[in-house]
Coordinates of C-alpha atoms in Angstrom, one line a residue:
Chain A
M240 CA -10.5 50.2 -184.6
V241 CA -10.9 47.8 -182.9
V242 CA -14.3 47.6 -182.0
S243 CA -15.5 44.9 -179.9
A244 CA -19.5 44.7 -178.0
E245 CA -18.9 45.0 -174.5
P246 CA -21.3 42.1 -173.9
R247 CA -23.7 43.4 -171.8
H248 CA -24.7 45.8 -174.4
L249 CA -25.1 42.2 -176.3
A250 CA -29.5 41.6 -176.3
D251 CA -30.7 38.3 -176.6
R252 CA -32.7 38.9 -180.0
Y253 CA -31.4 40.8 -182.9
D254 CA -33.3 41.7 -186.4
V255 CA -30.4 40.5 -188.3
L256 CA -27.6 39.1 -187.0
I257 CA -25.1 39.1 -189.1
V258 CA -22.3 36.1 -189.8
G259 CA -19.0 37.6 -190.6
A260 CA -17.2 41.0 -190.7
G261 CA -15.9 41.7 -193.7
P262 CA -16.4 43.3 -197.4
A263 CA -19.6 40.8 -197.4
G264 CA -21.2 40.7 -193.9
M265 CA -20.1 44.7 -193.3
A266 CA -22.3 45.5 -196.6
A267 CA -24.7 43.3 -195.2
A268 CA -24.9 45.4 -192.1
L269 CA -25.6 48.9 -193.6
G270 CA -28.1 47.1 -195.9
A271 CA -29.7 45.6 -193.4
R272 CA -29.9 48.9 -191.0
E273 CA -31.3 50.8 -194.1
R274 CA -34.5 49.0 -195.0
G275 CA -35.6 49.2 -191.6
A276 CA -33.9 45.8 -189.3
E277 CA -33.9 48.1 -186.0
R278 CA -30.9 45.7 -184.6
V279 CA -28.8 44.5 -186.4
L280 CA -25.5 42.6 -184.3
L281 CA -22.2 41.7 -186.4
V282 CA -20.3 38.7 -184.7
D283 CA -16.4 38.3 -185.8
R284 CA -13.9 36.1 -185.2
E285 CA -10.9 37.7 -185.3
V286 CA -10.1 40.4 -182.8
E287 CA -11.6 43.0 -185.3
A288 CA -14.0 43.3 -187.8
G289 CA -12.2 43.4 -191.4
G290 CA -11.8 40.2 -192.6
I291 CA -8.8 39.4 -195.2
L292 CA -8.9 43.1 -196.2
L293 CA -6.9 43.6 -193.3
Q294 CA -4.5 42.2 -194.7
C295 CA -4.8 43.0 -198.3
I296 CA -2.4 45.9 -198.4
H297 CA -2.9 46.4 -202.3
S298 CA -4.5 49.1 -203.5
G299 CA -6.8 48.4 -206.2
F300 CA -10.1 48.4 -204.3
G301 CA -13.0 50.6 -203.9
L302 CA -13.1 51.9 -208.0
H303 CA -16.7 50.3 -207.8
A304 CA -17.7 50.8 -203.7
F305 CA -16.6 54.2 -203.4
D306 CA -15.1 55.3 -207.0
E307 CA -11.6 55.8 -205.7
E308 CA -9.1 53.1 -206.2
I309 CA -7.8 53.4 -202.2
T310 CA -6.1 49.3 -200.1
G311 CA -7.8 46.9 -198.3
P312 CA -7.1 48.4 -195.0
E313 CA -9.0 51.9 -196.7
Y314 CA -11.4 50.2 -197.7
A315 CA -12.4 47.7 -194.8
Q316 CA -12.2 50.7 -193.0
R317 CA -13.8 53.3 -194.9
F318 CA -17.2 50.1 -194.7
F319 CA -16.4 50.2 -190.8
E320 CA -16.7 53.7 -189.5
Q321 CA -20.7 53.2 -191.8
V322 CA -21.2 50.7 -190.2
L323 CA -20.6 52.1 -187.1
D324 CA -22.0 56.0 -187.5
H325 CA -25.7 53.1 -188.4
D326 CA -25.2 51.7 -184.4
V327 CA -24.6 47.9 -185.5
D328 CA -23.2 46.1 -183.0
V329 CA -20.4 44.8 -183.5
L330 CA -19.0 41.5 -181.3
T331 CA -15.6 40.3 -181.9
D332 CA -13.4 37.3 -181.0
A333 CA -16.6 35.5 -181.3
Y334 CA -17.2 32.5 -182.8
V335 CA -20.4 31.2 -184.8
M336 CA -21.0 27.7 -184.0
D337 CA -24.8 26.6 -185.0
V338 CA -27.4 28.8 -186.9
T339 CA -31.0 26.7 -186.5
P340 CA -33.7 26.6 -188.7
D341 CA -35.6 28.6 -186.4
L342 CA -32.7 31.0 -185.8
R343 CA -31.3 30.2 -183.5
V344 CA -28.0 31.5 -183.3
K345 CA -24.7 29.8 -180.7
L346 CA -21.8 31.6 -180.4
M347 CA -19.4 31.7 -177.9
S348 CA -16.0 33.5 -177.1
P349 CA -14.2 34.8 -174.5
A350 CA -15.7 38.1 -173.3
V351 CA -19.3 35.9 -173.4
G352 CA -18.6 33.0 -172.9
V353 CA -21.4 30.8 -174.9
T354 CA -25.1 32.0 -176.0
T355 CA -27.8 32.3 -177.7
V356 CA -29.8 34.5 -179.4
D357 CA -32.4 34.6 -182.0
A358 CA -32.5 36.8 -185.2
A359 CA -34.9 36.9 -187.7
A360 CA -32.6 36.5 -190.3
V361 CA -29.1 35.3 -190.5
V362 CA -27.1 36.5 -192.8
M363 CA -24.1 33.9 -194.2
A364 CA -21.1 36.3 -195.3
M365 CA -18.3 34.3 -194.0
G366 CA -15.7 35.0 -196.9
A367 CA -13.7 31.6 -198.5
R368 CA -11.2 30.0 -197.5
E369 CA -7.8 28.6 -200.0
R370 CA -7.2 25.2 -201.6
T371 CA -3.8 23.1 -199.4
R372 CA -1.4 21.5 -201.0
G373 CA -3.9 18.5 -200.3
A374 CA -6.0 19.2 -202.6
I375 CA -4.2 18.9 -205.7
R376 CA -1.9 16.2 -203.9
I377 CA 1.9 17.1 -205.0
P378 CA 3.9 14.5 -204.7
G379 CA 7.3 14.7 -202.4
D380 CA 8.6 15.2 -198.6
R381 CA 6.5 16.6 -196.0
P382 CA 8.9 19.6 -195.0
S383 CA 7.9 23.4 -193.7
G384 CA 8.4 25.9 -195.2
V385 CA 5.3 25.0 -198.3
M386 CA 2.4 27.7 -197.2
T387 CA -1.0 29.1 -199.4
A388 CA 0.5 32.8 -199.8
G389 CA -3.0 33.9 -197.9
L390 CA -1.5 32.5 -194.9
A391 CA 2.4 34.2 -196.1
Q392 CA 0.5 37.9 -196.9
K393 CA -0.8 37.1 -193.5
M394 CA 2.6 36.7 -192.5
V395 CA 4.1 38.8 -194.0
N396 CA 1.6 42.3 -193.8
L397 CA 0.4 41.3 -190.4
D398 CA 3.0 39.9 -188.0
G399 CA 6.5 41.2 -190.0
Y400 CA 8.3 37.6 -189.9
L401 CA 9.3 36.9 -193.8
P402 CA 8.7 33.0 -195.1
G403 CA 12.1 31.9 -196.3
R404 CA 14.3 33.3 -198.7
R405 CA 13.9 32.1 -201.9
A406 CA 10.4 31.5 -203.2
V407 CA 8.9 29.3 -206.2
I408 CA 4.5 29.5 -206.5
L409 CA 2.2 27.7 -207.6
G410 CA -0.5 29.1 -209.4
S411 CA -1.4 32.7 -211.8
G412 CA -3.9 33.6 -209.0
D413 CA -4.6 36.7 -207.6
I414 CA -3.1 36.9 -204.2
G415 CA -0.1 34.7 -206.5
L416 CA 0.4 37.3 -208.1
I417 CA 0.3 40.4 -205.4
M418 CA 2.9 38.8 -203.5
A419 CA 5.4 37.7 -205.4
R420 CA 5.7 41.4 -206.4
R421 CA 5.4 41.5 -202.3
L422 CA 8.4 39.4 -201.3
T423 CA 9.9 41.2 -203.9
L424 CA 10.0 44.5 -202.5
E425 CA 10.9 42.9 -199.1
G426 CA 14.5 41.0 -199.7
V427 CA 12.8 37.4 -200.8
E428 CA 14.1 36.5 -204.5
V429 CA 11.4 34.8 -206.0
V430 CA 12.1 31.6 -208.7
G431 CA 8.8 32.4 -210.9
V432 CA 5.7 31.4 -211.6
F433 CA 4.4 28.4 -212.6
E434 CA 0.4 28.2 -214.0
L435 CA -1.1 25.3 -214.8
L436 CA -3.8 26.2 -217.4
P437 CA -2.5 28.4 -220.8
H438 CA -3.7 31.6 -218.9
P439 CA -3.1 32.9 -216.4
S440 CA -5.6 32.9 -213.7
G441 CA -4.6 36.3 -211.8
L442 CA -6.1 40.2 -213.4
T443 CA -3.9 41.6 -216.5
R444 CA -2.9 44.1 -213.7
N445 CA -1.3 42.3 -211.3
V446 CA -0.2 40.2 -214.1
V447 CA 2.0 42.9 -216.1
Q448 CA 3.0 44.9 -212.3
C449 CA 3.6 41.9 -210.0
L450 CA 5.4 40.0 -212.3
D451 CA 6.1 42.1 -215.2
D452 CA 7.1 44.9 -213.5
F453 CA 10.3 42.4 -211.7
A454 CA 11.1 40.7 -214.5
I455 CA 9.5 37.4 -212.3
P456 CA 8.5 34.2 -214.8
L457 CA 5.3 33.3 -215.6
H458 CA 5.2 29.4 -216.9
L459 CA 2.3 28.9 -218.3
A460 CA 1.4 24.6 -219.0
T461 CA 3.5 23.5 -216.1
T462 CA 2.9 22.6 -212.5
V463 CA 4.9 21.7 -209.5
V464 CA 5.4 18.0 -209.7
G465 CA 7.8 17.0 -206.7
I466 CA 8.3 18.3 -203.3
H467 CA 11.8 17.7 -201.8
G468 CA 13.8 18.2 -198.8
R469 CA 13.6 17.1 -195.3
E470 CA 13.5 20.1 -192.4
R471 CA 13.0 22.5 -195.0
L472 CA 11.9 22.8 -197.9
E473 CA 15.0 22.1 -200.0
R474 CA 13.9 22.2 -203.8
V475 CA 10.5 21.0 -206.5
T476 CA 10.6 19.5 -209.1
V477 CA 8.1 21.3 -211.5
A478 CA 7.1 19.7 -215.3
P479 CA 5.1 21.2 -218.4
V480 CA 2.3 19.7 -218.5
D481 CA 0.1 18.2 -222.3
D482 CA -3.5 19.9 -223.4
D483 CA -4.8 16.8 -220.4
R484 CA -2.6 18.6 -217.9
T485 CA -0.8 15.3 -218.3
P486 CA 2.5 16.8 -216.6
I487 CA 5.5 15.3 -219.0
M488 CA 8.2 14.3 -216.9
A489 CA 11.1 13.6 -219.5
R490 CA 11.1 18.1 -219.6
A491 CA 11.0 18.1 -216.0
W492 CA 13.3 20.1 -214.2
E493 CA 14.8 21.5 -210.5
V494 CA 14.2 25.1 -209.0
E495 CA 16.1 25.3 -206.0
C496 CA 13.0 27.2 -203.4
D497 CA 13.6 27.3 -199.1
T498 CA 9.4 28.4 -200.0
L499 CA 6.0 27.4 -202.5
L500 CA 3.9 29.8 -202.3
L501 CA 0.2 27.6 -203.2
S502 CA -1.8 29.8 -205.3
I503 CA -4.5 27.8 -205.9
G504 CA -8.1 29.4 -205.6
L505 CA -10.9 29.1 -203.2
L506 CA -12.9 27.5 -201.5
P507 CA -16.2 29.4 -200.0
D508 CA -16.7 28.3 -196.4
A509 CA -20.0 27.2 -196.4
E510 CA -19.8 24.6 -193.7
L511 CA -22.0 26.9 -191.0
V512 CA -25.0 27.7 -194.6
R513 CA -24.5 23.8 -195.5
G514 CA -25.0 22.4 -191.7
V515 CA -28.6 24.4 -191.9
G516 CA -29.5 22.5 -194.4
A517 CA -30.0 24.8 -197.4
Q518 CA -29.6 23.2 -200.7
M519 CA -26.3 23.7 -202.3
D520 CA -24.4 24.4 -205.1
P521 CA -21.8 22.4 -206.6
L522 CA -21.1 24.3 -208.7
T523 CA -19.7 27.3 -206.3
G524 CA -19.2 24.7 -203.2
G525 CA -21.6 27.6 -201.9
P526 CA -25.4 27.6 -201.5
V527 CA -28.3 28.1 -204.3
V528 CA -30.0 32.0 -203.3
S529 CA -32.7 33.4 -204.5
G530 CA -32.5 36.8 -206.6
T531 CA -33.2 38.0 -202.5
M532 CA -29.7 36.6 -202.2
E533 CA -32.1 33.9 -199.9
T534 CA -30.5 30.2 -198.8
T535 CA -33.5 28.1 -199.6
L536 CA -33.9 28.0 -195.8
P537 CA -36.4 30.4 -194.8
G538 CA -34.5 33.6 -193.2
V539 CA -31.2 33.1 -193.8
F540 CA -28.8 34.8 -196.8
A541 CA -25.8 34.8 -197.6
A542 CA -23.5 36.6 -199.7
G543 CA -20.0 36.9 -201.1
N544 CA -17.2 34.9 -201.0
V545 CA -18.9 31.9 -199.6
V546 CA -21.9 32.3 -201.6
H547 CA -19.2 32.3 -205.1
V548 CA -15.5 32.9 -204.7
N549 CA -15.4 36.2 -206.7
D550 CA -13.3 38.8 -207.4
L551 CA -13.6 42.3 -206.4
A552 CA -14.4 42.6 -202.7
D553 CA -16.8 45.5 -204.6
W554 CA -18.8 42.8 -206.2
V555 CA -19.2 41.7 -202.5
S556 CA -19.7 44.2 -201.1
L557 CA -22.7 45.5 -203.4
E558 CA -24.6 41.5 -203.5
A559 CA -23.8 41.8 -199.4
R560 CA -25.7 44.9 -200.1
V561 CA -28.9 43.3 -201.5
A562 CA -28.8 40.2 -199.3
G563 CA -28.9 42.4 -196.1
E564 CA -31.6 44.9 -197.8
G565 CA -33.7 42.0 -198.1
A566 CA -33.0 40.4 -194.7
G567 CA -33.9 43.6 -193.5
A568 CA -37.2 44.1 -196.1
L569 CA -37.9 40.0 -194.1
A570 CA -36.9 40.6 -190.4
T571 CA -39.2 43.6 -190.7
G572 CA -42.3 41.6 -192.1
A573 CA -41.9 42.4 -195.8
R574 CA -43.2 39.5 -198.5
R575 CA -40.8 37.6 -200.0
P576 CA -40.8 38.5 -203.5
E577 CA -41.8 35.3 -205.9
Q578 CA -38.9 33.8 -206.9
D579 CA -40.6 32.6 -211.0
I580 CA -37.9 32.4 -212.7
R581 CA -34.6 29.6 -212.6
L582 CA -31.1 30.8 -213.8
L583 CA -29.9 27.8 -215.4
P584 CA -26.4 28.1 -216.4
G585 CA -25.4 27.9 -220.6
D586 CA -23.2 28.1 -222.7
N587 CA -18.8 29.1 -222.1
V588 CA -20.9 29.3 -218.3
A589 CA -19.2 28.1 -215.8
Y590 CA -22.5 28.9 -213.3
V591 CA -24.9 31.5 -212.3
V592 CA -25.6 33.5 -208.8
P593 CA -28.4 34.4 -207.8
H594 CA -30.2 30.8 -208.8
T595 CA -33.9 32.1 -208.8
I596 CA -34.8 36.2 -209.8
S597 CA -38.5 37.6 -209.2
S598 CA -39.8 39.1 -212.8
D599 CA -41.0 42.5 -211.4
G600 CA -37.1 43.4 -209.4
T601 CA -33.6 44.7 -210.4
H602 CA -30.5 42.2 -210.8
T603 CA -27.2 42.1 -211.4
L604 CA -26.6 38.3 -212.1
S605 CA -23.2 37.0 -211.8
F606 CA -21.0 34.2 -213.4
R607 CA -18.3 33.3 -215.2
V608 CA -16.8 32.4 -218.1
R609 CA -15.6 28.3 -218.9
R610 CA -12.9 29.9 -222.3
P611 CA -12.1 33.3 -222.8
I612 CA -13.1 34.9 -225.8
H613 CA -10.9 37.7 -227.4
G614 CA -12.9 39.6 -229.3
P615 CA -17.2 41.0 -229.3
T616 CA -18.8 39.3 -226.9
V617 CA -22.3 38.4 -226.5
L618 CA -23.5 37.8 -223.5
R619 CA -27.1 36.3 -224.3
L620 CA -30.3 36.0 -221.3
G621 CA -32.3 33.4 -222.5
D622 CA -34.6 34.9 -225.5
V623 CA -35.3 37.9 -223.9
H624 CA -32.2 40.2 -223.8
R625 CA -28.7 41.0 -225.2
H626 CA -25.7 42.5 -224.1
K627 CA -22.6 42.9 -225.6
V628 CA -19.0 43.3 -224.1
R629 CA -15.4 43.6 -225.1
A630 CA -14.0 40.1 -224.0
V631 CA -14.6 37.9 -221.7
V632 CA -11.7 35.9 -219.5
P633 CA -12.5 32.9 -216.7
A634 CA -10.3 35.5 -213.8
E635 CA -12.3 38.6 -214.3
M636 CA -16.3 37.7 -213.0
V637 CA -19.8 38.8 -215.2
T638 CA -22.5 40.7 -214.3
L639 CA -25.2 40.9 -216.3
K640 CA -28.1 43.7 -214.5
V641 CA -31.9 42.6 -215.8
A642 CA -34.6 44.9 -215.2
P643 CA -38.1 43.5 -214.7
R644 CA -38.8 45.5 -218.3
L645 CA -36.8 42.9 -220.0
L646 CA -39.3 40.3 -218.5
A647 CA -42.1 41.5 -218.8
D648 CA -42.8 39.7 -222.4
F649 CA -41.2 36.3 -221.5
H650 CA -43.5 33.8 -219.1
G651 CA -41.3 31.3 -219.0
D652 CA -40.3 29.5 -216.4
A653 CA -36.0 29.2 -216.4
L654 CA -33.7 31.3 -218.7
R655 CA -30.5 31.1 -220.0
V656 CA -27.3 32.6 -219.5
D657 CA -25.1 32.6 -222.1
A658 CA -20.9 34.4 -223.4
V659 CA -20.5 33.3 -227.0
P660 CA -17.9 34.7 -229.4
A661 CA -20.1 37.7 -230.9
E662 CA -20.2 36.5 -234.7
E663 CA -21.9 32.9 -232.9
D664 CA -25.0 34.4 -232.2
E665 CA -26.8 33.8 -234.3
R666 CA -30.6 35.1 -234.1
Chain B
V212 CA 9.0 45.4 -223.1
T213 CA 10.8 44.0 -226.3
T214 CA 11.5 46.9 -229.4
T215 CA 13.0 46.6 -233.4
T216 CA 14.7 49.8 -234.5
G217 CA 13.2 50.7 -238.3
T218 CA 15.1 53.8 -240.2
T219 CA 12.1 56.8 -241.5
G220 CA 13.7 59.7 -243.0
V221 CA 13.5 61.8 -239.5
G222 CA 14.9 59.3 -237.0
E223 CA 15.3 55.8 -235.7
V224 CA 11.9 54.9 -234.5
E225 CA 11.8 52.4 -232.1
T226 CA 8.0 49.7 -231.0
H227 CA 7.6 48.4 -227.2
A228 CA 4.8 46.5 -226.7
Y229 CA 3.0 47.1 -223.8
L230 CA 0.1 44.8 -222.4
C231 CA -2.9 46.7 -221.2
T232 CA -4.1 46.7 -218.0
G233 CA -7.2 49.0 -218.4
C234 CA -9.8 46.2 -219.0
P235 CA -10.8 41.8 -219.7
L236 CA -9.1 42.8 -222.9
G237 CA -5.6 42.8 -222.1
C238 CA -4.5 44.9 -225.3
R239 CA -1.0 44.7 -227.0
L240 CA -0.6 48.1 -228.2
E241 CA 2.5 49.1 -229.5
V242 CA 3.3 52.1 -228.9
D243 CA 6.5 54.0 -232.3
A244 CA 8.2 56.7 -230.4
V245 CA 11.5 58.8 -232.5
D246 CA 14.2 60.2 -229.1
G247 CA 11.9 59.2 -226.9
D248 CA 8.5 61.1 -227.7
V249 CA 5.8 59.3 -228.8
V250 CA 4.3 58.9 -232.8
E251 CA 1.7 56.4 -233.1
V252 CA 0.5 54.4 -230.3
R253 CA -1.6 50.4 -232.0
G254 CA -3.7 47.8 -231.2
F255 CA -6.0 49.7 -228.5
S256 CA -9.5 49.1 -228.6
C257 CA -10.6 52.6 -226.5
K258 CA -9.6 55.8 -225.6
R259 CA -8.3 54.6 -222.6
G260 CA -5.5 51.8 -224.0
E261 CA -4.1 54.7 -226.8
R262 CA -4.1 57.3 -223.5
Y263 CA -2.4 54.1 -221.1
G264 CA 0.3 52.7 -223.6
R265 CA 1.4 57.0 -224.4
Q266 CA 1.8 57.5 -220.0
E267 CA 3.1 53.7 -220.0
H268 CA 6.3 54.6 -222.9
V269 CA 7.1 57.5 -221.7
D270 CA 6.6 58.3 -217.8
P271 CA 5.2 54.7 -216.5
R272 CA 4.6 54.9 -212.7
R273 CA 2.5 52.3 -209.9
P274 CA 1.5 52.4 -206.1
L275 CA 3.0 51.5 -203.8
S276 CA 1.7 50.1 -200.5
T277 CA 4.0 48.0 -198.2
T278 CA 4.7 48.0 -193.8
V279 CA 6.2 49.6 -191.2
W280 CA 7.5 48.3 -187.7
I281 CA 5.0 49.1 -185.2
A282 CA 5.0 49.6 -181.6
G283 CA 2.4 49.0 -178.8
A284 CA 0.0 48.1 -181.4
M285 CA -1.5 44.3 -181.2
V286 CA 0.4 43.6 -184.0
R287 CA 3.9 44.4 -185.4
R288 CA 3.4 46.1 -189.0
V289 CA 1.5 48.6 -190.1
P290 CA 0.0 48.8 -193.7
V291 CA 1.9 52.1 -195.5
R292 CA 1.1 53.5 -198.5
T293 CA 2.3 56.9 -201.0
S294 CA 0.7 59.6 -201.5
D295 CA 0.1 58.9 -205.2
A296 CA 2.3 57.0 -208.0
V297 CA 6.1 56.7 -207.9
P298 CA 8.0 56.2 -210.9
K299 CA 8.3 52.7 -211.8
G300 CA 11.6 52.4 -211.4
R301 CA 12.1 54.0 -208.1
V302 CA 9.5 51.6 -206.2
V303 CA 12.4 49.5 -205.3
D304 CA 14.3 51.8 -204.0
V305 CA 11.1 53.4 -202.1
A306 CA 10.3 49.6 -200.4
H307 CA 13.9 49.8 -198.4
A308 CA 13.8 53.2 -197.9
V309 CA 10.9 52.3 -195.4
R310 CA 10.6 49.0 -194.6
G311 CA 13.1 49.4 -191.3
L312 CA 10.8 52.7 -190.5
C313 CA 9.3 51.7 -187.0
V314 CA 5.5 54.3 -185.3
R315 CA 4.4 54.6 -182.4
A316 CA 0.7 53.1 -181.7
P317 CA -1.4 54.9 -182.1
V318 CA -1.3 55.8 -185.6
R319 CA -4.2 57.6 -187.8
R320 CA -5.3 56.9 -191.5
G321 CA -3.6 59.3 -193.8
D322 CA -0.2 59.8 -191.0
V323 CA 2.6 61.2 -193.0
V324 CA 5.7 58.7 -191.7
L325 CA 8.0 59.9 -194.2
A326 CA 7.6 63.3 -196.4
D327 CA 9.1 63.0 -199.6
V328 CA 10.5 59.8 -199.8
L329 CA 13.3 59.6 -201.7
D330 CA 12.8 62.9 -203.6
T331 CA 9.4 61.6 -205.2
G332 CA 7.2 64.3 -204.1
V333 CA 5.8 62.0 -203.0
D334 CA 4.4 60.4 -199.1
V335 CA 4.7 57.8 -197.2
I336 CA 1.6 58.1 -195.3
V337 CA -0.3 54.9 -193.2
T338 CA -3.3 53.1 -193.9
R339 CA -5.4 51.9 -191.3
D340 CA -6.5 53.1 -187.1
L341 CA -4.8 51.2 -185.4
D342 CA -4.5 52.4 -181.3
A343 CA -1.9 51.6 -178.2
I344 CA -2.4 49.4 -175.9
A345 CA -1.4 47.8 -173.1
P346 CA 2.5 47.6 -172.6
T347 CA 2.1 43.4 -172.2
D348 CA -0.2 43.1 -174.8
A349 CA 2.3 44.5 -177.2
G350 CA 3.6 42.6 -179.9
A351 CA 6.7 45.2 -181.4
G352 CA 9.2 44.2 -183.5
P353 CA 12.7 44.0 -184.2
G354 CA 13.1 47.3 -185.8
C355 CA 11.2 49.0 -183.0

């Protein structure tokens, strides 16, 4: 499946240029082609397209995009086959260094050297990167054996190395849970998963199928407070935390291990989009985007984890298709939909994407709640729309569809998005 | 799974607890069984939940994904999965049976690397294409 655009095929001008060929970039390429863009270039820094999907060998992908549960590599390959069918140019092993406000894209690769390509529209689809030990400042030694869960996943699933023999996992995000199971199946002893919060960060399905199935203990409201070992990790100190998340050192204990995996969250890999001067949202760490996923810089679109960290690749692809369609439409001369309504995170909502919408368009709003509500919940869009769901948890992104008919009688310029228990929802 | 037992006129009722994985609600299910036969499922909020509780008690199954060695390809491991879910109790055995296998590039998505693994009636299949590359560039693993 390794396909790289031959340098001689690389044009110096494209309708739509997409940075990143993961689940977002590939879907954006399809969206752009379907909306009339003739020349689309997909660029990725790895030697093949697919992004992080290639190391996500577990199933759980495709339920929304393909109506079928498949693994990450299968999801990547299906998308990539469609990308090739749609005559998209693909340039891998290439790094985008800079994008100027007039959409000149400077890229570098062993095959083409340093070159500049002009684009009528650009889609930023660089995804996210993992938070590391530095982000949470765990005190102690600096031995080998401390790494992010995603790095361990790459070592095991692509390179065929085990990171150690006895592992502790900090953080109950999905990657950490998946790796607890993966290491167990490969014969590594997983001593336990420690989670700072009083509830798991990952999907319930993963708590059950990755931990409970293998009797791996999950310690909630507990964290790693010390790392010990000269050359190699020898043990960690763990401690329960109080309601303010302060470790209770009197109740700390030590756990022997040679490996500590960190699954402590993802951050949008947004340097490139920040660098071009797009306005950023401090709540998501990604750019501010319109209903067509266009940033505040005209012609620069963004989608997927670079905008906000999703929990399903399927959501990423659906959102990126919107971005690709927007970019394709703009590149072929369509009028930009007027963004007449701002969306604001309200009660129990951490952020909302997109940040603005057009009242004459159909949109899917994505947001995350701050606190779990274990029962009937009302999702409110100002006074114009109420939608009831069974429950909401921070680990699972919430989506809400908005159609023009809901906004026909609305004449304001901003709508708040709330997620409240049904009994508190008073009209 | 916690088990509490009580007696009725007909036989011993065992109550088993499961966490439903169908949606964010994460319903705590209780399944009553007499001699292994499910007599009642409680705690669900939808039909899917009831079905899940019954299936989890009678015949819990899991899909398995793992990797095998590949020679002559750009990477050292190729991802594989079971063609269907396997009984939960066999997952570790199947993973161990597959771990040391080695295939040679090229491989195509859907290629069978091991048929009817451990007599489960389930095949182990490749989940991605990998082309053969020049031997000098290949990263063959120690298993090959």
